[in-house]
């Protein structure tokens, strides 16, 4: 009888430890690598290597940018014009001639998602604003099809500056977390549109220092970009934002360990 009681005590203690661990994870502030972890040897912004390296350091998420070429193909890159090619007006064949600074070919979204599927890291997909809303709607539909095809919806957050793109994603993916990037909507407005939260530039979040609490009171999450120096990283750690998007993920991880 006594030994049964002892076993139960151990089971309950173990469950409490697990529950506490879960709670800590759920409430911990999370590191998002901006364009992957690229500020390290062998990497480059928005490269497959940057995604793999972000995963290898145990970052929570890796952000990357998606464009649609003139002939409707989805590619991963940040700049509208990169190495002499405009992402929107060039064909897929043309942009595929581009090599990133680490020697990789400019990746397709298919390549990015194929690699992402093999990893554990959360994907933070930014769709770039396109030249007209029809092209944006087409791009949104294609991204949604890809995420479904690779069965990655549960591990992907969507971000965009275009409110048109955010709303189009929301219609097609009502259960996916969508964050607006363009700094000009209040937490209250974002809540009314059904988004998961705000993902705003650091100076805007400093000017509106009450927005983090306001967002949390509404059940929204807060991401801030792109925070790189230690003083600013510490400021946003103290603010209690949920995610910090950074080019310095290892430095941020070290600051979070000291918390
Ligand atoms: Mg981006």
PDB file of N, CA and C in Angstrom, residues 158-230:
ATOM      1  N   UNK A 158       2.578  33.419 -41.184  1.00  0.00           N
ATOM      2  CA  UNK A 158       2.605  34.259 -42.384  1.00  0.00           C
ATOM      3  C   UNK A 158       2.751  35.715 -41.955  1.00  0.00           C
ATOM      4  N   UNK A 159       3.622  36.453 -42.653  1.00  0.00           N
ATOM      5  CA  UNK A 159       3.738  37.880 -42.395  1.00  0.00           C
ATOM      6  C   UNK A 159       3.734  38.628 -43.727  1.00  0.00           C
ATOM      7  N   UNK A 160       3.215  39.869 -43.704  1.00  0.00           N
ATOM      8  CA  UNK A 160       3.210  40.677 -44.934  1.00  0.00           C
ATOM      9  C   UNK A 160       2.986  42.145 -44.592  1.00  0.00           C
ATOM     10  N   UNK A 161       3.580  43.019 -45.413  1.00  0.00           N
ATOM     11  CA  UNK A 161       3.314  44.450 -45.296  1.00  0.00           C
ATOM     12  C   UNK A 161       1.982  44.802 -45.952  1.00  0.00           C
ATOM     13  N   UNK A 162       1.609  44.043 -46.969  1.00  0.00           N
ATOM     14  CA  UNK A 162       0.389  44.344 -47.713  1.00  0.00           C
ATOM     15  C   UNK A 162      -0.828  43.878 -46.922  1.00  0.00           C
ATOM     16  N   UNK A 163      -1.719  44.820 -46.624  1.00  0.00           N
ATOM     17  CA  UNK A 163      -2.944  44.436 -45.907  1.00  0.00           C
ATOM     18  C   UNK A 163      -3.813  43.569 -46.815  1.00  0.00           C
ATOM     19  N   UNK A 164      -3.749  43.834 -48.136  1.00  0.00           N
ATOM     20  CA  UNK A 164      -4.485  43.001 -49.093  1.00  0.00           C
ATOM     21  C   UNK A 164      -4.028  41.545 -48.995  1.00  0.00           C
ATOM     22  N   UNK A 165      -2.707  41.347 -48.943  1.00  0.00           N
ATOM     23  CA  UNK A 165      -2.177  39.975 -48.857  1.00  0.00           C
ATOM     24  C   UNK A 165      -2.574  39.334 -47.523  1.00  0.00           C
ATOM     25  N   UNK A 166      -2.458  40.092 -46.437  1.00  0.00           N
ATOM     26  CA  UNK A 166      -2.835  39.537 -45.120  1.00  0.00           C
ATOM     27  C   UNK A 166      -4.299  39.075 -45.119  1.00  0.00           C
ATOM     28  N   UNK A 167      -5.175  39.918 -45.679  1.00  0.00           N
ATOM     29  CA  UNK A 167      -6.608  39.569 -45.687  1.00  0.00           C
ATOM     30  C   UNK A 167      -6.877  38.380 -46.613  1.00  0.00           C
ATOM     31  N   UNK A 168      -6.156  38.321 -47.730  1.00  0.00           N
ATOM     32  CA  UNK A 168      -6.327  37.193 -48.653  1.00  0.00           C
ATOM     33  C   UNK A 168      -5.877  35.890 -47.979  1.00  0.00           C
ATOM     34  N   UNK A 169      -4.753  35.930 -47.249  1.00  0.00           N
ATOM     35  CA  UNK A 169      -4.310  34.746 -46.501  1.00  0.00           C
ATOM     36  C   UNK A 169      -5.354  34.359 -45.459  1.00  0.00           C
ATOM     37  N   UNK A 170      -5.878  35.363 -44.778  1.00  0.00           N
ATOM     38  CA  UNK A 170      -6.846  35.100 -43.696  1.00  0.00           C
ATOM     39  C   UNK A 170      -8.076  34.364 -44.234  1.00  0.00           C
ATOM     40  N   UNK A 171      -8.518  34.762 -45.440  1.00  0.00           N
ATOM     41  CA  UNK A 171      -9.696  34.110 -46.034  1.00  0.00           C
ATOM     42  C   UNK A 171      -9.402  32.647 -46.351  1.00  0.00           C
ATOM     43  N   UNK A 172      -8.197  32.378 -46.868  1.00  0.00           N
ATOM     44  CA  UNK A 172      -7.865  31.008 -47.287  1.00  0.00           C
ATOM     45  C   UNK A 172      -7.393  30.141 -46.122  1.00  0.00           C
ATOM     46  N   UNK A 173      -6.789  30.793 -45.119  1.00  0.00           N
ATOM     47  CA  UNK A 173      -6.209  30.049 -43.984  1.00  0.00           C
ATOM     48  C   UNK A 173      -6.690  30.645 -42.660  1.00  0.00           C
ATOM     49  N   UNK A 174      -7.968  30.444 -42.345  1.00  0.00           N
ATOM     50  CA  UNK A 174      -8.492  31.105 -41.136  1.00  0.00           C
ATOM     51  C   UNK A 174      -7.790  30.690 -39.845  1.00  0.00           C
ATOM     52  N   UNK A 175      -7.162  29.493 -39.834  1.00  0.00           N
ATOM     53  CA  UNK A 175      -6.536  29.018 -38.592  1.00  0.00           C
ATOM     54  C   UNK A 175      -5.028  29.265 -38.519  1.00  0.00           C
ATOM     55  N   UNK A 176      -4.464  29.821 -39.574  1.00  0.00           N
ATOM     56  CA  UNK A 176      -3.012  30.079 -39.574  1.00  0.00           C
ATOM     57  C   UNK A 176      -2.732  31.441 -38.955  1.00  0.00           C
ATOM     58  N   UNK A 177      -1.611  31.518 -38.234  1.00  0.00           N
ATOM     59  CA  UNK A 177      -1.252  32.802 -37.610  1.00  0.00           C
ATOM     60  C   UNK A 177      -0.725  33.762 -38.671  1.00  0.00           C
ATOM     61  N   UNK A 178      -1.368  34.919 -38.760  1.00  0.00           N
ATOM     62  CA  UNK A 178      -0.980  35.933 -39.733  1.00  0.00           C
ATOM     63  C   UNK A 178      -0.659  37.224 -38.968  1.00  0.00           C
ATOM     64  N   UNK A 179       0.497  37.788 -39.270  1.00  0.00           N
ATOM     65  CA  UNK A 179       0.943  39.012 -38.588  1.00  0.00           C
ATOM     66  C   UNK A 179       1.177  40.090 -39.625  1.00  0.00           C
ATOM     67  N   UNK A 180       0.719  41.276 -39.299  1.00  0.00           N
ATOM     68  CA  UNK A 180       0.831  42.424 -40.202  1.00  0.00           C
ATOM     69  C   UNK A 180       2.112  43.195 -39.884  1.00  0.00           C
ATOM     70  N   UNK A 181       2.808  43.650 -40.938  1.00  0.00           N
ATOM     71  CA  UNK A 181       4.143  44.241 -40.755  1.00  0.00           C
ATOM     72  C   UNK A 181       4.207  45.758 -40.887  1.00  0.00           C
ATOM     73  N   UNK A 182       3.162  46.400 -41.380  1.00  0.00           N
ATOM     74  CA  UNK A 182       3.356  47.773 -41.857  1.00  0.00           C
ATOM     75  C   UNK A 182       3.169  48.875 -40.815  1.00  0.00           C
ATOM     76  N   UNK A 183       3.208  48.542 -39.559  1.00  0.00           N
ATOM     77  CA  UNK A 183       3.380  49.522 -38.461  1.00  0.00           C
ATOM     78  C   UNK A 183       2.218  50.472 -38.171  1.00  0.00           C
ATOM     79  N   UNK A 184       1.180  50.499 -39.005  1.00  0.00           N
ATOM     80  CA  UNK A 184       0.216  51.594 -38.881  1.00  0.00           C
ATOM     81  C   UNK A 184      -1.146  51.209 -38.301  1.00  0.00           C
ATOM     82  N   UNK A 185      -1.355  49.949 -37.977  1.00  0.00           N
ATOM     83  CA  UNK A 185      -2.644  49.571 -37.385  1.00  0.00           C
ATOM     84  C   UNK A 185      -2.469  49.345 -35.886  1.00  0.00           C
ATOM     85  N   UNK A 186      -3.447  49.813 -35.114  1.00  0.00           N
ATOM     86  CA  UNK A 186      -3.385  49.611 -33.663  1.00  0.00           C
ATOM     87  C   UNK A 186      -3.660  48.139 -33.352  1.00  0.00           C
ATOM     88  N   UNK A 187      -3.257  47.685 -32.166  1.00  0.00           N
ATOM     89  CA  UNK A 187      -3.593  46.304 -31.783  1.00  0.00           C
ATOM     90  C   UNK A 187      -5.097  46.033 -31.898  1.00  0.00           C
ATOM     91  N   UNK A 188      -5.902  47.026 -31.519  1.00  0.00           N
ATOM     92  CA  UNK A 188      -7.356  46.864 -31.556  1.00  0.00           C
ATOM     93  C   UNK A 188      -7.855  46.595 -32.981  1.00  0.00           C
ATOM     94  N   UNK A 189      -7.327  47.349 -33.935  1.00  0.00           N
ATOM     95  CA  UNK A 189      -7.704  47.185 -35.343  1.00  0.00           C
ATOM     96  C   UNK A 189      -7.284  45.790 -35.847  1.00  0.00           C
ATOM     97  N   UNK A 190      -6.075  45.367 -35.473  1.00  0.00           N
ATOM     98  CA  UNK A 190      -5.579  44.058 -35.926  1.00  0.00           C
ATOM     99  C   UNK A 190      -6.433  42.935 -35.344  1.00  0.00           C
ATOM    100  N   UNK A 191      -6.852  43.126 -34.103  1.00  0.00           N
ATOM    101  CA  UNK A 191      -7.723  42.125 -33.461  1.00  0.00           C
ATOM    102  C   UNK A 191      -9.040  42.022 -34.239  1.00  0.00           C
ATOM    103  N   UNK A 192      -9.581  43.182 -34.621  1.00  0.00           N
ATOM    104  CA  UNK A 192     -10.880  43.179 -35.317  1.00  0.00           C
ATOM    105  C   UNK A 192     -10.773  42.501 -36.686  1.00  0.00           C
ATOM    106  N   UNK A 193      -9.573  42.479 -37.274  1.00  0.00           N
ATOM    107  CA  UNK A 193      -9.388  41.835 -38.575  1.00  0.00           C
ATOM    108  C   UNK A 193      -9.052  40.343 -38.448  1.00  0.00           C
ATOM    109  N   UNK A 194      -8.875  39.900 -37.223  1.00  0.00           N
ATOM    110  CA  UNK A 194      -8.666  38.464 -37.000  1.00  0.00           C
ATOM    111  C   UNK A 194      -7.226  38.000 -37.119  1.00  0.00           C
ATOM    112  N   UNK A 195      -6.285  38.943 -37.090  1.00  0.00           N
ATOM    113  CA  UNK A 195      -4.876  38.549 -37.195  1.00  0.00           C
ATOM    114  C   UNK A 195      -4.349  38.078 -35.838  1.00  0.00           C
ATOM    115  N   UNK A 196      -3.218  37.365 -35.897  1.00  0.00           N
ATOM    116  CA  UNK A 196      -2.635  36.820 -34.667  1.00  0.00           C
ATOM    117  C   UNK A 196      -1.897  37.895 -33.871  1.00  0.00           C
ATOM    118  N   UNK A 197      -1.468  38.959 -34.566  1.00  0.00           N
ATOM    119  CA  UNK A 197      -0.751  39.995 -33.833  1.00  0.00           C
ATOM    120  C   UNK A 197      -0.046  40.965 -34.739  1.00  0.00           C
ATOM    121  N   UNK A 198       0.871  41.713 -34.127  1.00  0.00           N
ATOM    122  CA  UNK A 198       1.617  42.705 -34.882  1.00  0.00           C
ATOM    123  C   UNK A 198       3.079  42.295 -34.953  1.00  0.00           C
ATOM    124  N   UNK A 199       3.703  42.661 -36.042  1.00  0.00           N
ATOM    125  CA  UNK A 199       5.114  42.369 -36.269  1.00  0.00           C
ATOM    126  C   UNK A 199       5.688  43.675 -36.810  1.00  0.00           C
ATOM    127  N   UNK A 200       6.125  44.550 -35.860  1.00  0.00           N
ATOM    128  CA  UNK A 200       6.438  45.932 -36.225  1.00  0.00           C
ATOM    129  C   UNK A 200       7.912  46.266 -36.029  1.00  0.00           C
ATOM    130  N   UNK A 201       8.294  47.353 -36.681  1.00  0.00           N
ATOM    131  CA  UNK A 201       9.683  47.846 -36.644  1.00  0.00           C
ATOM    132  C   UNK A 201      10.003  48.365 -35.245  1.00  0.00           C
ATOM    133  N   UNK A 202      11.245  48.207 -34.830  1.00  0.00           N
ATOM    134  CA  UNK A 202      11.589  48.476 -33.430  1.00  0.00           C
ATOM    135  C   UNK A 202      11.339  49.919 -32.977  1.00  0.00           C
ATOM    136  N   UNK A 203      11.611  50.900 -33.862  1.00  0.00           N
ATOM    137  CA  UNK A 203      11.403  52.293 -33.429  1.00  0.00           C
ATOM    138  C   UNK A 203       9.920  52.610 -33.239  1.00  0.00           C
ATOM    139  N   UNK A 204       9.097  51.993 -34.071  1.00  0.00           N
ATOM    140  CA  UNK A 204       7.647  52.167 -33.922  1.00  0.00           C
ATOM    141  C   UNK A 204       7.203  51.585 -32.577  1.00  0.00           C
ATOM    142  N   UNK A 205       7.749  50.434 -32.236  1.00  0.00           N
ATOM    143  CA  UNK A 205       7.371  49.802 -30.961  1.00  0.00           C
ATOM    144  C   UNK A 205       7.906  50.574 -29.759  1.00  0.00           C
ATOM    145  N   UNK A 206       9.000  51.309 -29.959  1.00  0.00           N
ATOM    146  CA  UNK A 206       9.495  52.171 -28.864  1.00  0.00           C
ATOM    147  C   UNK A 206       8.594  53.394 -28.718  1.00  0.00           C
ATOM    148  N   UNK A 207       8.169  53.953 -29.866  1.00  0.00           N
ATOM    149  CA  UNK A 207       7.258  55.117 -29.815  1.00  0.00           C
ATOM    150  C   UNK A 207       5.915  54.750 -29.183  1.00  0.00           C
ATOM    151  N   UNK A 208       5.470  53.533 -29.461  1.00  0.00           N
ATOM    152  CA  UNK A 208       4.163  53.076 -28.938  1.00  0.00           C
ATOM    153  C   UNK A 208       4.427  51.997 -27.894  1.00  0.00           C
ATOM    154  N   UNK A 209       5.071  52.386 -26.825  1.00  0.00           N
ATOM    155  CA  UNK A 209       5.513  51.375 -25.845  1.00  0.00           C
ATOM    156  C   UNK A 209       4.336  50.689 -25.139  1.00  0.00           C
ATOM    157  N   UNK A 210       3.142  51.278 -25.231  1.00  0.00           N
ATOM    158  CA  UNK A 210       1.970  50.647 -24.587  1.00  0.00           C
ATOM    159  C   UNK A 210       1.367  49.543 -25.462  1.00  0.00           C
ATOM    160  N   UNK A 211       1.766  49.478 -26.731  1.00  0.00           N
ATOM    161  CA  UNK A 211       1.128  48.519 -27.646  1.00  0.00           C
ATOM    162  C   UNK A 211       1.363  47.060 -27.256  1.00  0.00           C
ATOM    163  N   UNK A 212       2.532  46.767 -26.663  1.00  0.00           N
ATOM    164  CA  UNK A 212       2.792  45.367 -26.301  1.00  0.00           C
ATOM    165  C   UNK A 212       1.748  44.893 -25.283  1.00  0.00           C
ATOM    166  N   UNK A 213       1.562  45.688 -24.231  1.00  0.00           N
ATOM    167  CA  UNK A 213       0.576  45.305 -23.213  1.00  0.00           C
ATOM    168  C   UNK A 213      -0.838  45.296 -23.795  1.00  0.00           C
ATOM    169  N   UNK A 214      -1.120  46.323 -24.618  1.00  0.00           N
ATOM    170  CA  UNK A 214      -2.445  46.424 -25.241  1.00  0.00           C
ATOM    171  C   UNK A 214      -2.732  45.180 -26.083  1.00  0.00           C
ATOM    172  N   UNK A 215      -1.731  44.763 -26.858  1.00  0.00           N
ATOM    173  CA  UNK A 215      -1.873  43.575 -27.706  1.00  0.00           C
ATOM    174  C   UNK A 215      -2.104  42.341 -26.830  1.00  0.00           C
ATOM    175  N   UNK A 216      -1.321  42.195 -25.790  1.00  0.00           N
ATOM    176  CA  UNK A 216      -1.465  41.027 -24.916  1.00  0.00           C
ATOM    177  C   UNK A 216      -2.842  40.999 -24.253  1.00  0.00           C
ATOM    178  N   UNK A 217      -3.331  42.162 -23.848  1.00  0.00           N
ATOM    179  CA  UNK A 217      -4.665  42.222 -23.226  1.00  0.00           C
ATOM    180  C   UNK A 217      -5.755  41.771 -24.194  1.00  0.00           C
ATOM    181  N   UNK A 218      -5.475  41.953 -25.502  1.00  0.00           N
ATOM    182  CA  UNK A 218      -6.447  41.543 -26.535  1.00  0.00           C
ATOM    183  C   UNK A 218      -6.225  40.094 -26.989  1.00  0.00           C
ATOM    184  N   UNK A 219      -5.200  39.454 -26.420  1.00  0.00           N
ATOM    185  CA  UNK A 219      -4.901  38.072 -26.819  1.00  0.00           C
ATOM    186  C   UNK A 219      -4.068  37.991 -28.086  1.00  0.00           C
ATOM    187  N   UNK A 220      -3.430  39.109 -28.454  1.00  0.00           N
ATOM    188  CA  UNK A 220      -2.564  39.126 -29.636  1.00  0.00           C
ATOM    189  C   UNK A 220      -1.113  38.912 -29.225  1.00  0.00           C
ATOM    190  N   UNK A 221      -0.292  38.531 -30.204  1.00  0.00           N
ATOM    191  CA  UNK A 221       1.139  38.369 -29.955  1.00  0.00           C
ATOM    192  C   UNK A 221       1.914  39.508 -30.624  1.00  0.00           C
ATOM    193  N   UNK A 222       3.130  39.727 -30.103  1.00  0.00           N
ATOM    194  CA  UNK A 222       3.938  40.835 -30.601  1.00  0.00           C
ATOM    195  C   UNK A 222       5.308  40.327 -31.056  1.00  0.00           C
ATOM    196  N   UNK A 223       5.631  40.682 -32.298  1.00  0.00           N
ATOM    197  CA  UNK A 223       6.964  40.410 -32.836  1.00  0.00           C
ATOM    198  C   UNK A 223       7.570  41.766 -33.180  1.00  0.00           C
ATOM    199  N   UNK A 224       8.857  41.921 -32.999  1.00  0.00           N
ATOM    200  CA  UNK A 224       9.505  43.188 -33.332  1.00  0.00           C
ATOM    201  C   UNK A 224      10.726  42.904 -34.203  1.00  0.00           C
ATOM    202  N   UNK A 225      10.969  43.806 -35.197  1.00  0.00           N
ATOM    203  CA  UNK A 225      12.091  43.618 -36.128  1.00  0.00           C
ATOM    204  C   UNK A 225      12.840  44.917 -36.305  1.00  0.00           C
ATOM    205  N   UNK A 226      13.993  44.908 -36.883  1.00  0.00           N
ATOM    206  CA  UNK A 226      14.975  43.836 -36.807  1.00  0.00           C
ATOM    207  C   UNK A 226      15.974  44.312 -35.771  1.00  0.00           C
ATOM    208  N   UNK A 227      15.997  43.666 -34.632  1.00  0.00           N
ATOM    209  CA  UNK A 227      16.695  44.160 -33.450  1.00  0.00           C
ATOM    210  C   UNK A 227      18.046  43.447 -33.356  1.00  0.00           C
ATOM    211  N   UNK A 228      19.127  44.236 -33.378  1.00  0.00           N
ATOM    212  CA  UNK A 228      20.453  43.611 -33.452  1.00  0.00           C
ATOM    213  C   UNK A 228      21.404  43.981 -32.314  1.00  0.00           C
ATOM    214  N   UNK A 229      21.311  45.232 -31.808  1.00  0.00           N
ATOM    215  CA  UNK A 229      22.303  45.560 -30.769  1.00  0.00           C
ATOM    216  C   UNK A 229      21.781  45.172 -29.383  1.00  0.00           C
ATOM    217  N   UNK A 230      22.729  44.863 -28.530  1.00  0.00           N
ATOM    218  CA  UNK A 230      22.391  44.278 -27.233  1.00  0.00           C
ATOM    219  C   UNK A 230      21.443  45.141 -26.396  1.00  0.00           C
TER     220      UNK A 230
END
